[in-house]
PDB file of C-alpha atoms in Angstrom:
ATOM      1  CA  MET A   1       3.920 -75.763  69.562  1.00  0.00           C
ATOM      2  CA  ASN A   2       4.457 -79.499  69.461  1.00  0.00           C
ATOM      3  CA  LEU A   3       5.860 -82.177  71.762  1.00  0.00           C
ATOM      4  CA  ASP A   4       9.275 -82.420  70.051  1.00  0.00           C
ATOM      5  CA  PHE A   5      10.888 -80.452  72.859  1.00  0.00           C
ATOM      6  CA  GLU A   6       9.825 -82.989  75.357  1.00  0.00           C
ATOM      7  CA  LYS A   7      10.744 -86.152  73.324  1.00  0.00           C
ATOM      8  CA  GLU A   8      14.148 -86.700  74.908  1.00  0.00           C
ATOM      9  CA  TYR A   9      12.760 -86.339  78.374  1.00  0.00           C
ATOM     10  CA  ARG A  10      10.027 -88.840  77.593  1.00  0.00           C
ATOM     11  CA  SER A  11      12.465 -91.349  76.148  1.00  0.00           C
ATOM     12  CA  GLU A  12      14.432 -91.120  79.401  1.00  0.00           C
ATOM     13  CA  TYR A  13      11.644 -90.831  82.012  1.00  0.00           C
ATOM     14  CA  GLY A  14       8.561 -92.208  80.301  1.00  0.00           C
ATOM     15  CA  THR A  15       5.292 -90.396  79.707  1.00  0.00           C
ATOM     16  CA  LEU A  16       4.563 -89.157  83.230  1.00  0.00           C
ATOM     17  CA  ILE A  17       6.400 -85.817  82.796  1.00  0.00           C
ATOM     18  CA  CYS A  18       4.702 -82.679  84.098  1.00  0.00           C
ATOM     19  CA  GLY A  19       5.164 -79.075  83.196  1.00  0.00           C
ATOM     20  CA  ILE A  20       5.024 -76.614  86.041  1.00  0.00           C
ATOM     21  CA  ASP A  21       4.455 -72.861  85.916  1.00  0.00           C
ATOM     22  CA  GLU A  22       3.105 -70.129  88.193  1.00  0.00           C
ATOM     23  CA  ALA A  23       0.950 -66.980  88.034  1.00  0.00           C
ATOM     24  CA  GLY A  24       0.829 -64.092  90.352  1.00  0.00           C
ATOM     25  CA  ARG A  25       4.316 -63.501  91.637  1.00  0.00           C
ATOM     26  CA  GLY A  26       4.195 -59.765  91.116  1.00  0.00           C
ATOM     27  CA  PRO A  27       0.746 -58.634  92.489  1.00  0.00           C
ATOM     28  CA  LEU A  28       0.276 -56.739  95.713  1.00  0.00           C
ATOM     29  CA  CYS A  29      -2.463 -58.978  96.842  1.00  0.00           C
ATOM     30  CA  GLY A  30      -3.976 -62.426  96.463  1.00  0.00           C
ATOM     31  CA  PRO A  31      -2.209 -65.787  96.308  1.00  0.00           C
ATOM     32  CA  VAL A  32       0.455 -67.006  93.957  1.00  0.00           C
ATOM     33  CA  CYS A  33      -0.895 -69.928  91.973  1.00  0.00           C
ATOM     34  CA  ALA A  34       1.008 -72.824  90.454  1.00  0.00           C
ATOM     35  CA  ALA A  35      -0.133 -75.625  88.161  1.00  0.00           C
ATOM     36  CA  ALA A  36       1.405 -78.915  87.196  1.00  0.00           C
ATOM     37  CA  VAL A  37       0.192 -80.707  84.038  1.00  0.00           C
ATOM     38  CA  ILE A  38       0.980 -84.113  82.520  1.00  0.00           C
ATOM     39  CA  LEU A  39      -0.294 -83.876  78.983  1.00  0.00           C
ATOM     40  CA  LYS A  40      -1.347 -87.023  77.130  1.00  0.00           C
ATOM     41  CA  GLU A  41       1.552 -88.313  75.056  1.00  0.00           C
ATOM     42  CA  ASN A  42       0.256 -87.278  71.633  1.00  0.00           C
ATOM     43  CA  ALA A  43      -1.831 -84.266  72.720  1.00  0.00           C
ATOM     44  CA  VAL A  44      -1.839 -81.388  70.283  1.00  0.00           C
ATOM     45  CA  ILE A  45      -3.690 -78.323  71.558  1.00  0.00           C
ATOM     46  CA  ASP A  46      -4.324 -75.636  68.981  1.00  0.00           C
ATOM     47  CA  GLY A  47      -3.252 -72.162  70.109  1.00  0.00           C
ATOM     48  CA  LEU A  48      -1.294 -73.297  73.137  1.00  0.00           C
ATOM     49  CA  ASN A  49       1.315 -70.739  74.150  1.00  0.00           C
ATOM     50  CA  ASP A  50       2.721 -68.864  77.097  1.00  0.00           C
ATOM     51  CA  SER A  51      -0.420 -67.581  78.894  1.00  0.00           C
ATOM     52  CA  LYS A  52       0.905 -64.008  78.879  1.00  0.00           C
ATOM     53  CA  LYS A  53       0.861 -64.079  75.098  1.00  0.00           C
ATOM     54  CA  LEU A  54      -2.774 -65.196  74.929  1.00  0.00           C
ATOM     55  CA  SER A  55      -5.916 -63.121  75.320  1.00  0.00           C
ATOM     56  CA  GLU A  56      -8.048 -63.667  78.333  1.00  0.00           C
ATOM     57  CA  LYS A  57     -10.790 -65.108  76.085  1.00  0.00           C
ATOM     58  CA  LYS A  58      -8.346 -67.526  74.526  1.00  0.00           C
ATOM     59  CA  ARG A  59      -7.038 -68.666  77.940  1.00  0.00           C
ATOM     60  CA  GLU A  60     -10.540 -69.327  79.077  1.00  0.00           C
ATOM     61  CA  GLU A  61     -11.146 -71.369  75.920  1.00  0.00           C
ATOM     62  CA  LEU A  62      -8.023 -73.444  76.474  1.00  0.00           C
ATOM     63  CA  PHE A  63      -8.657 -74.121  80.164  1.00  0.00           C
ATOM     64  CA  ASP A  64     -11.002 -77.063  79.694  1.00  0.00           C
ATOM     65  CA  VAL A  65      -9.236 -78.247  76.554  1.00  0.00           C
ATOM     66  CA  ILE A  66      -6.012 -78.575  78.548  1.00  0.00           C
ATOM     67  CA  LYS A  67      -7.712 -80.503  81.322  1.00  0.00           C
ATOM     68  CA  ASP A  68      -9.359 -82.871  78.750  1.00  0.00           C
ATOM     69  CA  ASN A  69      -5.963 -83.502  77.139  1.00  0.00           C
ATOM     70  CA  SER A  70      -4.152 -84.180  80.496  1.00  0.00           C
ATOM     71  CA  VAL A  71      -3.343 -87.490  82.126  1.00  0.00           C
ATOM     72  CA  SER A  72      -3.495 -85.577  85.363  1.00  0.00           C
ATOM     73  CA  TYR A  73      -3.058 -82.043  86.597  1.00  0.00           C
ATOM     74  CA  GLY A  74      -2.856 -80.129  89.904  1.00  0.00           C
ATOM     75  CA  ILE A  75      -3.532 -76.435  90.687  1.00  0.00           C
ATOM     76  CA  ALA A  76      -2.563 -74.952  94.080  1.00  0.00           C
ATOM     77  CA  PHE A  77      -2.091 -71.704  95.950  1.00  0.00           C
ATOM     78  CA  ALA A  78       0.278 -70.208  98.472  1.00  0.00           C
ATOM     79  CA  THR A  79      -1.507 -67.537 100.491  1.00  0.00           C
ATOM     80  CA  PRO A  80      -0.533 -63.928 101.030  1.00  0.00           C
ATOM     81  CA  GLN A  81       0.363 -64.829 104.645  1.00  0.00           C
ATOM     82  CA  GLU A  82       2.690 -67.624 103.336  1.00  0.00           C
ATOM     83  CA  ILE A  83       4.202 -65.124 100.947  1.00  0.00           C
ATOM     84  CA  ASP A  84       4.926 -62.705 103.762  1.00  0.00           C
ATOM     85  CA  GLU A  85       6.313 -65.506 105.957  1.00  0.00           C
ATOM     86  CA  LEU A  86       8.420 -67.366 103.395  1.00  0.00           C
ATOM     87  CA  ASN A  87       9.047 -64.640 100.715  1.00  0.00           C
ATOM     88  CA  ILE A  88       7.540 -64.813  97.276  1.00  0.00           C
ATOM     89  CA  LEU A  89      10.122 -67.162  95.800  1.00  0.00           C
ATOM     90  CA  ASN A  90       9.819 -69.807  98.508  1.00  0.00           C
ATOM     91  CA  ALA A  91       6.018 -69.422  98.580  1.00  0.00           C
ATOM     92  CA  THR A  92       5.986 -70.073  94.741  1.00  0.00           C
ATOM     93  CA  PHE A  93       8.069 -73.219  95.317  1.00  0.00           C
ATOM     94  CA  LEU A  94       5.549 -74.301  97.972  1.00  0.00           C
ATOM     95  CA  ALA A  95       2.601 -73.772  95.570  1.00  0.00           C
ATOM     96  CA  MET A  96       4.432 -75.751  92.863  1.00  0.00           C
ATOM     97  CA  LYS A  97       5.079 -78.654  95.323  1.00  0.00           C
ATOM     98  CA  ARG A  98       1.389 -78.665  96.312  1.00  0.00           C
ATOM     99  CA  ALA A  99       0.360 -78.700  92.608  1.00  0.00           C
ATOM    100  CA  VAL A 100       2.664 -81.709  91.879  1.00  0.00           C
ATOM    101  CA  LEU A 101       1.211 -83.608  94.855  1.00  0.00           C
ATOM    102  CA  MET A 102      -2.298 -83.074  93.545  1.00  0.00           C
ATOM    103  CA  CYS A 103      -1.528 -84.923  90.218  1.00  0.00           C
ATOM    104  CA  LYS A 104      -2.824 -88.474  90.127  1.00  0.00           C
ATOM    105  CA  PRO A 105      -1.137 -90.357  88.568  1.00  0.00           C
ATOM    106  CA  SER A 106       1.893 -88.682  89.933  1.00  0.00           C
ATOM    107  CA  PRO A 107       4.665 -87.305  87.646  1.00  0.00           C
ATOM    108  CA  VAL A 108       8.106 -88.908  87.837  1.00  0.00           C
ATOM    109  CA  PHE A 109       9.885 -85.859  86.364  1.00  0.00           C
ATOM    110  CA  ALA A 110       9.131 -82.148  86.080  1.00  0.00           C
ATOM    111  CA  LEU A 111       9.966 -79.403  83.548  1.00  0.00           C
ATOM    112  CA  VAL A 112       9.702 -76.059  85.499  1.00  0.00           C
ATOM    113  CA  ASP A 113       9.440 -72.618  83.887  1.00  0.00           C
ATOM    114  CA  GLY A 114      12.287 -70.353  84.958  1.00  0.00           C
ATOM    115  CA  ASN A 115      15.771 -70.829  86.343  1.00  0.00           C
ATOM    116  CA  ARG A 116      15.237 -72.034  89.945  1.00  0.00           C
ATOM    117  CA  ILE A 117      13.341 -74.735  91.714  1.00  0.00           C
ATOM    118  CA  LYS A 118      13.596 -76.479  95.032  1.00  0.00           C
ATOM    119  CA  GLY A 119      11.484 -78.663  97.312  1.00  0.00           C
ATOM    120  CA  LEU A 120       9.974 -80.975  94.681  1.00  0.00           C
ATOM    121  CA  ASP A 121       9.997 -84.662  95.608  1.00  0.00           C
ATOM    122  CA  ILE A 122      10.753 -85.662  92.014  1.00  0.00           C
ATOM    123  CA  PRO A 123      13.641 -84.925  89.715  1.00  0.00           C
ATOM    124  CA  ALA A 124      13.220 -81.627  87.837  1.00  0.00           C
ATOM    125  CA  GLU A 125      14.904 -79.460  85.219  1.00  0.00           C
ATOM    126  CA  CYS A 126      14.433 -75.668  84.909  1.00  0.00           C
ATOM    127  CA  VAL A 127      13.628 -74.346  81.421  1.00  0.00           C
ATOM    128  CA  VAL A 128      14.179 -70.635  80.868  1.00  0.00           C
ATOM    129  CA  LYS A 129      11.244 -69.290  78.830  1.00  0.00           C
ATOM    130  CA  GLY A 130       9.847 -72.791  79.174  1.00  0.00           C
ATOM    131  CA  ASP A 131       6.311 -71.560  78.651  1.00  0.00           C
ATOM    132  CA  SER A 132       7.152 -70.829  75.008  1.00  0.00           C
ATOM    133  CA  LYS A 133       9.147 -74.019  74.471  1.00  0.00           C
ATOM    134  CA  SER A 134       7.455 -76.858  76.305  1.00  0.00           C
ATOM    135  CA  PRO A 135       3.775 -77.673  75.718  1.00  0.00           C
ATOM    136  CA  SER A 136       3.428 -79.016  79.287  1.00  0.00           C
ATOM    137  CA  ILE A 137       4.757 -75.844  80.804  1.00  0.00           C
ATOM    138  CA  ALA A 138       2.627 -73.716  78.489  1.00  0.00           C
ATOM    139  CA  ALA A 139      -0.465 -75.765  79.572  1.00  0.00           C
ATOM    140  CA  ALA A 140       0.486 -75.236  83.272  1.00  0.00           C
ATOM    141  CA  SER A 141       0.843 -71.504  82.649  1.00  0.00           C
ATOM    142  CA  VAL A 142      -2.681 -71.316  81.286  1.00  0.00           C
ATOM    143  CA  LEU A 143      -4.206 -73.350  84.156  1.00  0.00           C
ATOM    144  CA  ALA A 144      -2.364 -71.188  86.740  1.00  0.00           C
ATOM    145  CA  LYS A 145      -3.234 -67.870  85.177  1.00  0.00           C
ATOM    146  CA  VAL A 146      -6.953 -68.673  84.563  1.00  0.00           C
ATOM    147  CA  THR A 147      -7.412 -70.105  88.157  1.00  0.00           C
ATOM    148  CA  ARG A 148      -5.756 -67.075  89.773  1.00  0.00           C
ATOM    149  CA  ASP A 149      -7.666 -64.546  87.647  1.00  0.00           C
ATOM    150  CA  ARG A 150     -11.009 -66.259  88.500  1.00  0.00           C
ATOM    151  CA  TYR A 151      -9.989 -66.180  92.152  1.00  0.00           C
ATOM    152  CA  MET A 152      -9.347 -62.472  91.985  1.00  0.00           C
ATOM    153  CA  CYS A 153     -12.708 -61.839  90.206  1.00  0.00           C
ATOM    154  CA  GLU A 154     -14.455 -63.789  93.037  1.00  0.00           C
ATOM    155  CA  LEU A 155     -12.613 -61.641  95.601  1.00  0.00           C
ATOM    156  CA  ASP A 156     -13.768 -58.577  93.703  1.00  0.00           C
ATOM    157  CA  GLN A 157     -17.380 -59.586  94.469  1.00  0.00           C
ATOM    158  CA  ASP A 158     -16.699 -59.142  98.212  1.00  0.00           C
ATOM    159  CA  TYR A 159     -14.409 -56.093  97.914  1.00  0.00           C
ATOM    160  CA  PRO A 160     -15.593 -54.164  94.810  1.00  0.00           C
ATOM    161  CA  GLN A 161     -13.971 -50.921  96.090  1.00  0.00           C
ATOM    162  CA  TYR A 162     -10.505 -52.322  95.180  1.00  0.00           C
ATOM    163  CA  ASN A 163     -11.418 -53.028  91.526  1.00  0.00           C
ATOM    164  CA  LEU A 164      -9.595 -56.372  91.747  1.00  0.00           C
ATOM    165  CA  SER A 165     -11.266 -57.886  88.622  1.00  0.00           C
ATOM    166  CA  SER A 166      -9.606 -55.088  86.618  1.00  0.00           C
ATOM    167  CA  HIS A 167      -5.994 -55.150  87.697  1.00  0.00           C
ATOM    168  CA  LYS A 168      -5.971 -58.664  89.339  1.00  0.00           C
ATOM    169  CA  GLY A 169      -3.942 -57.392  92.206  1.00  0.00           C
ATOM    170  CA  TYR A 170      -1.024 -55.990  90.102  1.00  0.00           C
ATOM    171  CA  PRO A 171       0.580 -52.675  91.016  1.00  0.00           C
ATOM    172  CA  THR A 172      -0.949 -49.873  89.082  1.00  0.00           C
ATOM    173  CA  LYS A 173      -1.338 -46.208  89.996  1.00  0.00           C
ATOM    174  CA  MET A 174      -5.043 -46.624  90.521  1.00  0.00           C
ATOM    175  CA  HIS A 175      -4.534 -49.702  92.680  1.00  0.00           C
ATOM    176  CA  TYR A 176      -2.140 -47.866  95.034  1.00  0.00           C
ATOM    177  CA  GLU A 177      -4.649 -44.988  95.303  1.00  0.00           C
ATOM    178  CA  LEU A 178      -7.402 -47.426  96.231  1.00  0.00           C
ATOM    179  CA  ILE A 179      -5.258 -49.078  98.886  1.00  0.00           C
ATOM    180  CA  LYS A 180      -4.532 -45.666 100.427  1.00  0.00           C
ATOM    181  CA  LYS A 181      -8.225 -44.853 100.401  1.00  0.00           C
ATOM    182  CA  TYR A 182      -9.658 -48.180 101.690  1.00  0.00           C
ATOM    183  CA  GLY A 183      -6.762 -49.687 103.650  1.00  0.00           C
ATOM    184  CA  ILE A 184      -4.813 -52.973 103.601  1.00  0.00           C
ATOM    185  CA  ARG A 185      -6.969 -56.110 103.979  1.00  0.00           C
ATOM    186  CA  ASP A 186      -6.002 -59.661 104.871  1.00  0.00           C
ATOM    187  CA  PHE A 187      -5.696 -60.619 101.287  1.00  0.00           C
ATOM    188  CA  TYR A 188      -2.795 -58.142 100.775  1.00  0.00           C
ATOM    189  CA  ARG A 189       0.844 -59.068 100.841  1.00  0.00           C
ATOM    190  CA  LYS A 190       2.189 -56.832 103.691  1.00  0.00           C
ATOM    191  CA  SER A 191       5.734 -57.420 102.601  1.00  0.00           C
ATOM    192  CA  PHE A 192       4.921 -55.887  99.200  1.00  0.00           C
ATOM    193  CA  LEU A 193       3.525 -52.699 100.742  1.00  0.00           C
ATOM    194  CA  LYS A 194       6.289 -51.692 103.154  1.00  0.00           C
ATOM    195  CA  ASN A 195       6.912 -48.472 101.124  1.00  0.00           C
ATOM    196  CA  LEU A 196       3.300 -47.711 100.353  1.00  0.00           C
ATOM    197  CA  SER A 197       3.650 -44.131 101.563  1.00  0.00           C
ATOM    198  CA  GLU A 198       6.168 -43.467  98.858  1.00  0.00           C
ATOM    199  CA  LYS A 199       3.821 -44.539  96.051  1.00  0.00           C
TER     200      LYS A 199
END
């Protein structure tokens, strides 16, 4: 992956262009995490790709490399409570906005993975499958995924009975069985568990 995809955007908006992606829209528990990354203009990061296509080991290896090759970056959460209150889509937008606000220097334009975005204070363009096209989005996908996975592993230390470090909160047969056995805690998304009795 190289920066050719982003050249036309850089020629129009300059170098302070960030890629934005999220991790954790589908899980039953834990926050949704978003990252915004402004890569250095000539940054070439070997092995950078959509975080879902990388092994956990490779993502961990790239985490600090991406930060070292960034002009700035931001990583932010929206909580399970915010997800229940706003719905997962709007909570994801909120996490993305928070991530952008954490970038210093601030981006002037954003490339966002997916097909919808709202609430950013800067111009933005959605890029479908952007995490496999744009290096900046791919970098954001890695930062978001690693940060969220680490958070879930920390949560697992306090609640080992839910086996969170294994499934990271995603819906699996075993996870549903553990919820039925041990109950719904504050870190669960209540709106995702309305039909738990049917699982």
